[in-house]
Short mmCIF file of C-alpha atoms in Angstrom, two decimals:
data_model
loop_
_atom_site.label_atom_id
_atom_site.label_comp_id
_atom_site.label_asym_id
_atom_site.label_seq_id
_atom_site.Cartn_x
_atom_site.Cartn_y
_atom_site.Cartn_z
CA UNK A 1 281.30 -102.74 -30.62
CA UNK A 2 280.22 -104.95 -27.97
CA UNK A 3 279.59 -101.67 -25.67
CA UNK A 4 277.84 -99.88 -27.63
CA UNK A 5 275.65 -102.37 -28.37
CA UNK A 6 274.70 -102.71 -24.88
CA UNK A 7 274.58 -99.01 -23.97
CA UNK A 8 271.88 -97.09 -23.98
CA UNK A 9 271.42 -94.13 -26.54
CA UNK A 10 270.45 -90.86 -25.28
CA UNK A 11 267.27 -91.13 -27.02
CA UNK A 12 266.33 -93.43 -24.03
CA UNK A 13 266.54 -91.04 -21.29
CA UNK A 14 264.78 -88.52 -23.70
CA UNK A 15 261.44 -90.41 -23.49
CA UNK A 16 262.60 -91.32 -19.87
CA UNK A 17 262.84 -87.75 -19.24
CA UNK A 18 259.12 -86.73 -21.03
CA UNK A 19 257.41 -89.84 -19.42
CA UNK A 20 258.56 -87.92 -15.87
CA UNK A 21 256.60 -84.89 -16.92
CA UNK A 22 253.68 -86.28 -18.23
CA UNK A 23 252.93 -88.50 -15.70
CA UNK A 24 253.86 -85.66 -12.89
CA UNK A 25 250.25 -83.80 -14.09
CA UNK A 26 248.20 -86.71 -12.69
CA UNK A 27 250.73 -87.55 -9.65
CA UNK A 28 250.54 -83.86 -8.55
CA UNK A 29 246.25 -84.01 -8.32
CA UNK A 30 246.02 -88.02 -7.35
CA UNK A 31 246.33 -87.39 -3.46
CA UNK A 32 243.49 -84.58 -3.83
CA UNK A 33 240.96 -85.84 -6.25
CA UNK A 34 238.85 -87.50 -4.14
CA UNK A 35 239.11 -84.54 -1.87
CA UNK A 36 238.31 -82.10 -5.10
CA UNK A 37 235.12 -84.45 -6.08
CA UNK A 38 234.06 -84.13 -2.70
CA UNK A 39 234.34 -80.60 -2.09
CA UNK A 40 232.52 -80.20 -5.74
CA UNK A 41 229.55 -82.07 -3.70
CA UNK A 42 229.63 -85.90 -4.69
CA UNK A 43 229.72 -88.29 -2.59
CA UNK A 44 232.55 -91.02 -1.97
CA UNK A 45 229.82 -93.49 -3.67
CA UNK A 46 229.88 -91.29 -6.56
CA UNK A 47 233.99 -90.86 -6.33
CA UNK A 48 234.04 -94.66 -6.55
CA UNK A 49 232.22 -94.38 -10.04
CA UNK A 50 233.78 -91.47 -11.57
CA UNK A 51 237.33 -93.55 -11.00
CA UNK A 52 235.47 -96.63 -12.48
CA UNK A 53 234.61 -94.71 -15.80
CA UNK A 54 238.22 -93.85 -15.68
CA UNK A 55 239.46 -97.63 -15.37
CA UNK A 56 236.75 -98.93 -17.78
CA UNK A 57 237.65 -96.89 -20.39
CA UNK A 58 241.45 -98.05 -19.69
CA UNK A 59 240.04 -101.34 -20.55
CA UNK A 60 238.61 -100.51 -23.99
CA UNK A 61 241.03 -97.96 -25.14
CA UNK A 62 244.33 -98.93 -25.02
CA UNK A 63 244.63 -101.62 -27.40
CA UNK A 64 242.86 -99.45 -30.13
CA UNK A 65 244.97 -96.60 -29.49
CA UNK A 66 248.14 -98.25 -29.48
CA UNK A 67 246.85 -100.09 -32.82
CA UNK A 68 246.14 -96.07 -34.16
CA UNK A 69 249.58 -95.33 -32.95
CA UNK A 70 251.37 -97.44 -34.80
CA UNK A 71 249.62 -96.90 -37.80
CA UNK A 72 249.60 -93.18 -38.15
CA UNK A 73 253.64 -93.28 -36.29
CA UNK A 74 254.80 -92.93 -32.77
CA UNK A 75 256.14 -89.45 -33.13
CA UNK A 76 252.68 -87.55 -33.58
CA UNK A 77 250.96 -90.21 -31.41
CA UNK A 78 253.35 -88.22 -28.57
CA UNK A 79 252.85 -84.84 -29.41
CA UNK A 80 248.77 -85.43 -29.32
CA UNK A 81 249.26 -87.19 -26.02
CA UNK A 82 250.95 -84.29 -24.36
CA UNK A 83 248.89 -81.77 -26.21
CA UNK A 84 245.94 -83.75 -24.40
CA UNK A 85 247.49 -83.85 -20.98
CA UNK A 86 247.75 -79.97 -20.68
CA UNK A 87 244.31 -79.24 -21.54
CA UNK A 88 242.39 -82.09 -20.18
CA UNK A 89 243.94 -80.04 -16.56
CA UNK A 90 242.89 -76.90 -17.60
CA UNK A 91 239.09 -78.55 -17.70
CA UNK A 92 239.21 -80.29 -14.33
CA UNK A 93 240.27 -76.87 -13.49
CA UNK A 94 237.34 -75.07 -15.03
CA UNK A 95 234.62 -77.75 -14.31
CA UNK A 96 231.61 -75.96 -12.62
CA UNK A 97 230.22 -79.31 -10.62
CA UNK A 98 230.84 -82.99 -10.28
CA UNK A 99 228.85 -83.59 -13.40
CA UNK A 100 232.02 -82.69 -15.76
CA UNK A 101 233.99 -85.37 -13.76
CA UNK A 102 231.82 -87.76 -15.13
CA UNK A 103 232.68 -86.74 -18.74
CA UNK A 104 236.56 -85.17 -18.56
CA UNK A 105 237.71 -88.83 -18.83
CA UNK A 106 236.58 -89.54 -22.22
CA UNK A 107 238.44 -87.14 -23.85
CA UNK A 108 241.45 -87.64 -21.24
CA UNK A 109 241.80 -91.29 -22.58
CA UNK A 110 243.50 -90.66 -25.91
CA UNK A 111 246.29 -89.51 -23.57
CA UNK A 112 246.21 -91.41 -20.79
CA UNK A 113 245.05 -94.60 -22.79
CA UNK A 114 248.03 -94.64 -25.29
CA UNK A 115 250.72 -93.11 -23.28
CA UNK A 116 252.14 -95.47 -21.08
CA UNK A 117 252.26 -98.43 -23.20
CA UNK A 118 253.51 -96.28 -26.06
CA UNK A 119 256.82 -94.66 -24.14
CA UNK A 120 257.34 -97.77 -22.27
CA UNK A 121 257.55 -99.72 -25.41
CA UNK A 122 259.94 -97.55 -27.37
CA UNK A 123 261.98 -97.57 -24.20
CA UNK A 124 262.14 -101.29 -24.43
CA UNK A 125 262.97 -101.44 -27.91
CA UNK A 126 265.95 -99.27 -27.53
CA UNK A 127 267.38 -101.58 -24.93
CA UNK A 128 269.67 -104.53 -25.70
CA UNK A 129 267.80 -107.92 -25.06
CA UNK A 130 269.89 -108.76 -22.32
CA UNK A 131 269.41 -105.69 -20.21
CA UNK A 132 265.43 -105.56 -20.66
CA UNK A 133 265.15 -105.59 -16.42
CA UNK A 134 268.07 -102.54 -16.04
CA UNK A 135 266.12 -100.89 -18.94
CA UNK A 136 262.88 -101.22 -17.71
CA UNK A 137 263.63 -100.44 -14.18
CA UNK A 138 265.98 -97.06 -15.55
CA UNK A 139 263.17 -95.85 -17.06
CA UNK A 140 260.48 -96.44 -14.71
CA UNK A 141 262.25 -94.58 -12.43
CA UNK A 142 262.41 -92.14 -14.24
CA UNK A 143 258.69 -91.93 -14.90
CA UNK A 144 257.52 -92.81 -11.20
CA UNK A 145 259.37 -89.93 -9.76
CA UNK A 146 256.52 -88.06 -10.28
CA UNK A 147 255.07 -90.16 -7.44
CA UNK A 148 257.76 -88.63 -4.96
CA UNK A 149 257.86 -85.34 -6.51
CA UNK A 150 253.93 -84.78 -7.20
CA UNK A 151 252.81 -85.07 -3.76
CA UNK A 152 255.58 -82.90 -2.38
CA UNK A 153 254.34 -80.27 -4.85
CA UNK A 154 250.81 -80.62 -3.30
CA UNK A 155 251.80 -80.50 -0.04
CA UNK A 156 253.22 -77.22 -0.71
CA UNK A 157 251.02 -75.65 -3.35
CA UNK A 158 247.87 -77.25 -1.52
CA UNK A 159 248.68 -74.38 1.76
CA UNK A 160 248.98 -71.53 -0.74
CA UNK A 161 246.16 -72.36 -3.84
CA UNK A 162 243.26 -74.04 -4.27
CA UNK A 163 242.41 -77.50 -6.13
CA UNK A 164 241.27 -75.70 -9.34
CA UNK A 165 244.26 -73.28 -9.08
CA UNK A 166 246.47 -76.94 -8.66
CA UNK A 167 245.35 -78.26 -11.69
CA UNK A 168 245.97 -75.21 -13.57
CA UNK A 169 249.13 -75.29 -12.34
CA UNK A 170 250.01 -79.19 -13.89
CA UNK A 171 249.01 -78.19 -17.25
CA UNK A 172 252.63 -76.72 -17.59
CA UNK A 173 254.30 -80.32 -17.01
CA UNK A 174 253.01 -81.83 -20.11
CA UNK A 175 253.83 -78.50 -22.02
CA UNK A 176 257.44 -78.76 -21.24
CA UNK A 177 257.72 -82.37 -21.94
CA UNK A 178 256.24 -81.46 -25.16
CA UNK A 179 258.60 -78.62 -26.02
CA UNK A 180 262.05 -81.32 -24.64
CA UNK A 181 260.37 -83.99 -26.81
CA UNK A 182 259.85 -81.68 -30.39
CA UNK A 183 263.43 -79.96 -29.72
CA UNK A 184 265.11 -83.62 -28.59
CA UNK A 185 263.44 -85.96 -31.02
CA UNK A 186 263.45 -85.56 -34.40
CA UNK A 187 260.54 -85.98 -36.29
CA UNK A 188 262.54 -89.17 -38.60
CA UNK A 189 263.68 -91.01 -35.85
CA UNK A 190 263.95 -94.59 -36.51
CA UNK A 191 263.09 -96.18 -33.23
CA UNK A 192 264.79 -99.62 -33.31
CA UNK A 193 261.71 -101.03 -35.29
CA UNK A 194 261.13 -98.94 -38.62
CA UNK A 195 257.75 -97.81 -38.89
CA UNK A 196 257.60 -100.03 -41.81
CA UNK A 197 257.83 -103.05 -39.05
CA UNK A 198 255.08 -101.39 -37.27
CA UNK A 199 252.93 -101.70 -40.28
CA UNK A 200 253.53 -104.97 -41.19
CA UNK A 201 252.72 -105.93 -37.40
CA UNK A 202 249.63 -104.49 -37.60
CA UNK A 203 248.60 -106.83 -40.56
CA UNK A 204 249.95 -109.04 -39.00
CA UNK A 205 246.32 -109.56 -37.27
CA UNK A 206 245.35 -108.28 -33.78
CA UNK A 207 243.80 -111.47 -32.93
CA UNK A 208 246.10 -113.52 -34.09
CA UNK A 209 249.05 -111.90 -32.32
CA UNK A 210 246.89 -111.41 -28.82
CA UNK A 211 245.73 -115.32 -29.52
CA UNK A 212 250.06 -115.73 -29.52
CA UNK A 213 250.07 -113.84 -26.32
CA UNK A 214 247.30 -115.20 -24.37
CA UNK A 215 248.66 -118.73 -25.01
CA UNK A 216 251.93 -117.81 -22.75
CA UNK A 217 251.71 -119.47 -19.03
CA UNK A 218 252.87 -116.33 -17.98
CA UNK A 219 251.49 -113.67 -19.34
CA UNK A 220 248.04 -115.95 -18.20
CA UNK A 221 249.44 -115.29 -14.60
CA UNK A 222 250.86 -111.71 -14.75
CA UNK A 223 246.81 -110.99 -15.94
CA UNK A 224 245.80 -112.82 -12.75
CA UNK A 225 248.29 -110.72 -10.22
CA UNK A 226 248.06 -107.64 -12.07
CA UNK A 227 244.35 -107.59 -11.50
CA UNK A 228 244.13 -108.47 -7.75
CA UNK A 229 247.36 -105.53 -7.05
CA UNK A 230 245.49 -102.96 -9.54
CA UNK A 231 242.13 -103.54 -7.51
CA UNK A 232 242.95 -103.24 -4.02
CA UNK A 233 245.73 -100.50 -5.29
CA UNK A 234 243.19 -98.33 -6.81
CA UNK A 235 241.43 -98.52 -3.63
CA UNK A 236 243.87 -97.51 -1.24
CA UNK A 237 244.80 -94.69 -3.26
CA UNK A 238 241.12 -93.10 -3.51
CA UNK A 239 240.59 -93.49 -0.01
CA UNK A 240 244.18 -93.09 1.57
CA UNK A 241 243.70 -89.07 1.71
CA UNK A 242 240.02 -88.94 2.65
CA UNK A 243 241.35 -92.06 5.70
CA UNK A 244 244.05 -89.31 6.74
CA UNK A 245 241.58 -86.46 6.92
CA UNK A 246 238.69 -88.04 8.38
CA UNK A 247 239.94 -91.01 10.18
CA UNK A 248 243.66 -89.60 11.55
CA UNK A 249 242.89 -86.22 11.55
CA UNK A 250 245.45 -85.00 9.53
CA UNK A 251 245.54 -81.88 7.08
CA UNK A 252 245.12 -82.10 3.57
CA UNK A 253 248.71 -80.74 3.34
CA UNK A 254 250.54 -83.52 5.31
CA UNK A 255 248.09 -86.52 3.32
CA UNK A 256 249.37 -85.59 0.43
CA UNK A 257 253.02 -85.84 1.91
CA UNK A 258 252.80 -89.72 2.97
CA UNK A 259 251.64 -89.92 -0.62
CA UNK A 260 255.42 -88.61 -1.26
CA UNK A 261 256.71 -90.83 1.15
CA UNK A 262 255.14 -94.06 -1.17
CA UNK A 263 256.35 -92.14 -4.55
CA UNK A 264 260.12 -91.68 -2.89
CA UNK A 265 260.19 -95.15 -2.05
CA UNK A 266 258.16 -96.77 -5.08
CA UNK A 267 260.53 -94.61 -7.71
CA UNK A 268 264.05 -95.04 -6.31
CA UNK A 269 263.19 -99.05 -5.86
CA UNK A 270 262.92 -99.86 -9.76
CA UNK A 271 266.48 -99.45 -10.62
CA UNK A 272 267.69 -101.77 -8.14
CA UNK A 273 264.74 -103.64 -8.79
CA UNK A 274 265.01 -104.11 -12.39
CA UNK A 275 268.25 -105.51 -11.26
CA UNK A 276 267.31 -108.12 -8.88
CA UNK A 277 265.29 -109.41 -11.21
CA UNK A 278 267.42 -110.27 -14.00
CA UNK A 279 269.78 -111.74 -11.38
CA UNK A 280 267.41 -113.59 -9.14
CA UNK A 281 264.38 -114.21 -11.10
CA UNK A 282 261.52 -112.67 -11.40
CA UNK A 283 259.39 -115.29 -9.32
CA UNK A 284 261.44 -114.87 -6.09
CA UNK A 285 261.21 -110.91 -6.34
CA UNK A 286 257.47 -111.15 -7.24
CA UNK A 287 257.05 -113.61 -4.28
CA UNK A 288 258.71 -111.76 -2.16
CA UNK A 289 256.54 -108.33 -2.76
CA UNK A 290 253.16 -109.65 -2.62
CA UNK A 291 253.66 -111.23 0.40
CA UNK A 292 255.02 -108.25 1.88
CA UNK A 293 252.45 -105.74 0.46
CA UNK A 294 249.62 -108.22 2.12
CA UNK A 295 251.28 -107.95 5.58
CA UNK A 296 251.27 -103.94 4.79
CA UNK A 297 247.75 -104.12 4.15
CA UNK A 298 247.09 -106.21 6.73
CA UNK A 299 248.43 -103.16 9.61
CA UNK A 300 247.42 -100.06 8.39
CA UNK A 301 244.10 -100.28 10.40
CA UNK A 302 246.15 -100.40 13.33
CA UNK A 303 248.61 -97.34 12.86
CA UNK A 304 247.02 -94.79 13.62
CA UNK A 305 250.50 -92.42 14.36
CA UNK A 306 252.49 -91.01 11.78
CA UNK A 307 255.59 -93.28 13.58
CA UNK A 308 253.81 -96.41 12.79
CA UNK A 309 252.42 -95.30 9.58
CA UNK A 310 255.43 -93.99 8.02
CA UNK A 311 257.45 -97.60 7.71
CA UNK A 312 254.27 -99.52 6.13
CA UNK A 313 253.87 -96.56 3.08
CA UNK A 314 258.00 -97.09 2.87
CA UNK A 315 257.11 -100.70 2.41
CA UNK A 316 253.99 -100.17 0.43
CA UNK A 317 256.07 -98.28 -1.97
CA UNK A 318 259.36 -100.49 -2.58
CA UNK A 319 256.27 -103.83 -3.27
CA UNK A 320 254.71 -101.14 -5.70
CA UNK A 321 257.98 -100.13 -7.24
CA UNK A 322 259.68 -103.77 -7.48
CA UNK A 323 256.36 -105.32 -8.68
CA UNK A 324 255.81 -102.88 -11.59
CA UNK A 325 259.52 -103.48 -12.55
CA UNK A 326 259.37 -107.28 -12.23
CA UNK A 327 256.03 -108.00 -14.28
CA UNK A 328 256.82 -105.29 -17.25
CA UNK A 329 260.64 -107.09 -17.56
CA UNK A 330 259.23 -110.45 -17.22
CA UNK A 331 256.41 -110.02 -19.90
CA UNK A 332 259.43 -108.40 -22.50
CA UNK A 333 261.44 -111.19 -21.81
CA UNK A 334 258.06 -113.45 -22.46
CA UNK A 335 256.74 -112.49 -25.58
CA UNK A 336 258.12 -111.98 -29.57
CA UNK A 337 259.49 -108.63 -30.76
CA UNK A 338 256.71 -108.38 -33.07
CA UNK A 339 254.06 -108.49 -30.46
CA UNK A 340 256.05 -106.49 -27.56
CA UNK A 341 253.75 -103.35 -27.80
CA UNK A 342 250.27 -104.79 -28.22
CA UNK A 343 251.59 -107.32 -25.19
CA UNK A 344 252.15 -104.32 -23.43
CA UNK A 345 248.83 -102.45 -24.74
CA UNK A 346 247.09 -106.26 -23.12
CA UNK A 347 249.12 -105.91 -20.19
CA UNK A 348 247.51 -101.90 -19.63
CA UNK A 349 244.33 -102.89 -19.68
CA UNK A 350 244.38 -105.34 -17.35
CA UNK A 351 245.42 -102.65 -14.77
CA UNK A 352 242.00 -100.90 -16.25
CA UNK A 353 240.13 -104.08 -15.14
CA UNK A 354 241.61 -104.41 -11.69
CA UNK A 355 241.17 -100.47 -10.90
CA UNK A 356 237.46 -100.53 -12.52
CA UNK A 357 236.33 -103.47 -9.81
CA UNK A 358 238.24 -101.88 -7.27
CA UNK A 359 236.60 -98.45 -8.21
CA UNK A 360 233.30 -100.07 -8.42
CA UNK A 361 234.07 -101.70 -4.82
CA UNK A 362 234.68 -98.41 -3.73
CA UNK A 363 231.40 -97.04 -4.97
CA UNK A 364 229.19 -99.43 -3.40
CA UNK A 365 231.18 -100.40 0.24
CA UNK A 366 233.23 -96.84 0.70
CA UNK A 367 230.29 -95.31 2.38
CA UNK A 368 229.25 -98.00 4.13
CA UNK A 369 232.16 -100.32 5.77
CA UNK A 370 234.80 -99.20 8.15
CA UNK A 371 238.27 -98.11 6.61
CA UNK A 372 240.08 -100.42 8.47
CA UNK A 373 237.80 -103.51 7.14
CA UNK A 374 238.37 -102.51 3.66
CA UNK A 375 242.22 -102.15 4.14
CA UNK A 376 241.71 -105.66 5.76
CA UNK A 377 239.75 -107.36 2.75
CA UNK A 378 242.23 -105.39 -0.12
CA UNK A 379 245.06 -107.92 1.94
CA UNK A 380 242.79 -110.50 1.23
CA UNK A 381 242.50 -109.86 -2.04
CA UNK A 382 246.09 -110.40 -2.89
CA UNK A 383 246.34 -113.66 -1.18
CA UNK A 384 245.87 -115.95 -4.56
CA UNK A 385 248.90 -114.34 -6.54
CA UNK A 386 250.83 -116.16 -4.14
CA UNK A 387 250.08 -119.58 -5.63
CA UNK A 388 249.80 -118.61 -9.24
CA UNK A 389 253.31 -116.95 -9.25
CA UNK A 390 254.61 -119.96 -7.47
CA UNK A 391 253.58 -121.41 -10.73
CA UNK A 392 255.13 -119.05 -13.03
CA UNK A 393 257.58 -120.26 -15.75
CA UNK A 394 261.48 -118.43 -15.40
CA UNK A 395 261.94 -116.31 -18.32
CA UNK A 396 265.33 -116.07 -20.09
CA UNK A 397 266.04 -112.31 -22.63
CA UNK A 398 265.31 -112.98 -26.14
CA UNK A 399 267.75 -112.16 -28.22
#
């Protein structure tokens, strides 16, 4: 009995198996979007604030739709998620000029918005208490191989098709995910809170459970370094490609391979990540990859070779991969059962907050200062999560 109860069911690796797909569709176009906007005739001001509509609407939406979610039941929340995935492709595909760019993402949101939080969640829930970290980092792994396998299909596709063809060509991910998920899931699945505790946690109040939440040291501090890494992340990862092309020289083709080289090392960190945190604490591992990820930061404007480039987007990866792992973990192991999703939902949007100042950043400095002085400040911007997570309280799985 006592194994059982701390396996996990095969339910798990289900949703771990669907979250792969659905998040391949956006890992697939990320390394060429600002490259696609461009080549539709904006500028890289107006990339900067076509991403911050994108992150501010991250912001708004996620709490709401998770709220909607649990109210009308996980099961069709999914199936409309991935139903929105495939199309919302097939109109970047279509678009005739920047102007749809502009307008895609509000429609894209009830996907994108509710998604995350959603299989993340009922991944968590079917985890014992005591293996939240494992869990976490299992499935994450699961869902950020996209990031190694994405840009590896761009690099190959990118030779071969154009960007519109590309995005036709990710609408199939979140078709198949939908077809495992209907065949592999049936529609009464009990996850391991009934949907009658789902309703009686939404009556329980919104404000009164975020009011719980916001009141927790920690979840005060994961807000703080959540922001600062979403910012100068959603940064480097607009401009990364169009640095490589411009700057380096390279081909569109071999950008969107580093990109693989972050994904490879970023998805195949979590496991052993989720790992290190339950054994060493999740303030040492945070520590340890912020300070790290500012040195990274800190020497990209100075390799300008593949040879020297290479080892910092290894790095850059495994502090991506082993910070995602560490804050999600230590925010389960933070807050109540009852409030695990909307923490979560909270949790989302401040990634929408960080990415919309960093996209907004983008939008009025990208044309204007130096790449290497922006990769410069985004280091700069990480320095204060050093001292708040210095701060942070250990966390101990509820049980």
């Amino acid at each position: 009995m006592g194994e059982k109860a701390n396996s996990l069911p095969r339910s798990f690796y289900v949703i771990s198996v669907v979250s792969f797909l659905f998040s391949l569709t956006r890992n697939v176009t990320q390394p060429i979007f600002s490259l696609y906007v461009l080549e539709l005739g904006a500028s890289l001001r107006q990339v900067g604030f076509i991403l911050s509509i994108q992150s501010f609407l991250m912001i708004v939406a996620r709490i709401p739709l998770t709220l909607l979610a649990e109210k009308i039941g996980r099961y069709k929340m999914f199936a409309v998620t991935f139903v929105i995935q495939a199309t919302t492709s097939v109109l970047y595909a279509i678009a005739p000029s920047s102007t749809w760019l502009y307008l895609i993402p509000f429609y894209q949101i009830i996907a994108s918005g509710s998604f995350n939080q959603l299989a993340m969640s009922t991944a968590s829930d079917m985890a014992p208490a005591t293996r939240q970290g494992d869990a976490l980092g299992r499935y994450m792994t699961f869902m950020t191989m996209g990031m190694f396998v994405g840009p590896l299909i761009t690099g190959v596709f990118i030779t071969q098709i154009s960007y519109r063809q590309l995005y036709l060509v990710t609408a199939l991910f979140p078709i198949i995910g939908l077809v495992l998920f209907l065949r592999n899931i049936p529609r009464n699945t009990k996850w391991t809170q009934s949907e009658d505790d789902s309703r009686d946690k939404v009556q329980l109040g919104t404000l009164n459970a975020l009011r719980m939440i916001l009141r927790n040291r920690n979840v005060l501090i994961l807000t703080l370094i959540r922001t600062t890494y979403s910012m100068s992340n959603t940064v480097f990862t607009a401009l990364f490609a169009v640095y490589a092309v411009r700057e380096l020289g390279f081909s569109p083709s071999l950008a969107a391979l580093l990109f693989s080289v972050v994904g490879f090392a970023n998805a195949f960190v979590k496991f052993p990540a989720g790992t290190l945190s339950d054994r060493l604490g999740a303030k040492r591992v945070l520590f340890a990859s912020f300070g790290v990820l500012i040195l990274v930061y800190a020497s990209i404007p100075y390799a300008k070779t593949i040879t020297l480039l290479l080892p910092l987007l290894v790095l850059f990866g495994l502090c991506w991969g082993t910070r995602a792992v560490t804050e999600w973990a230590t925010l389960a192991n933070t807050v109540t059962q009852e409030t695990k999703a909307l923490a979560m939902s909270y949790l989302s949007s401040v990634w929408g907050l960080g990415a919309t100042l960093g996209s907004l950043m983008l939008g009025i400095f990208g044309d204007t200062i130096p790449f290497s002085t922006i990769f410069l400040i985004l280091g700069l911007i990480n320095i204060p999560a050093l001292p708040a997570i210095y701060l942070m309280k250990n966390t101990r799985a509820r049980t």
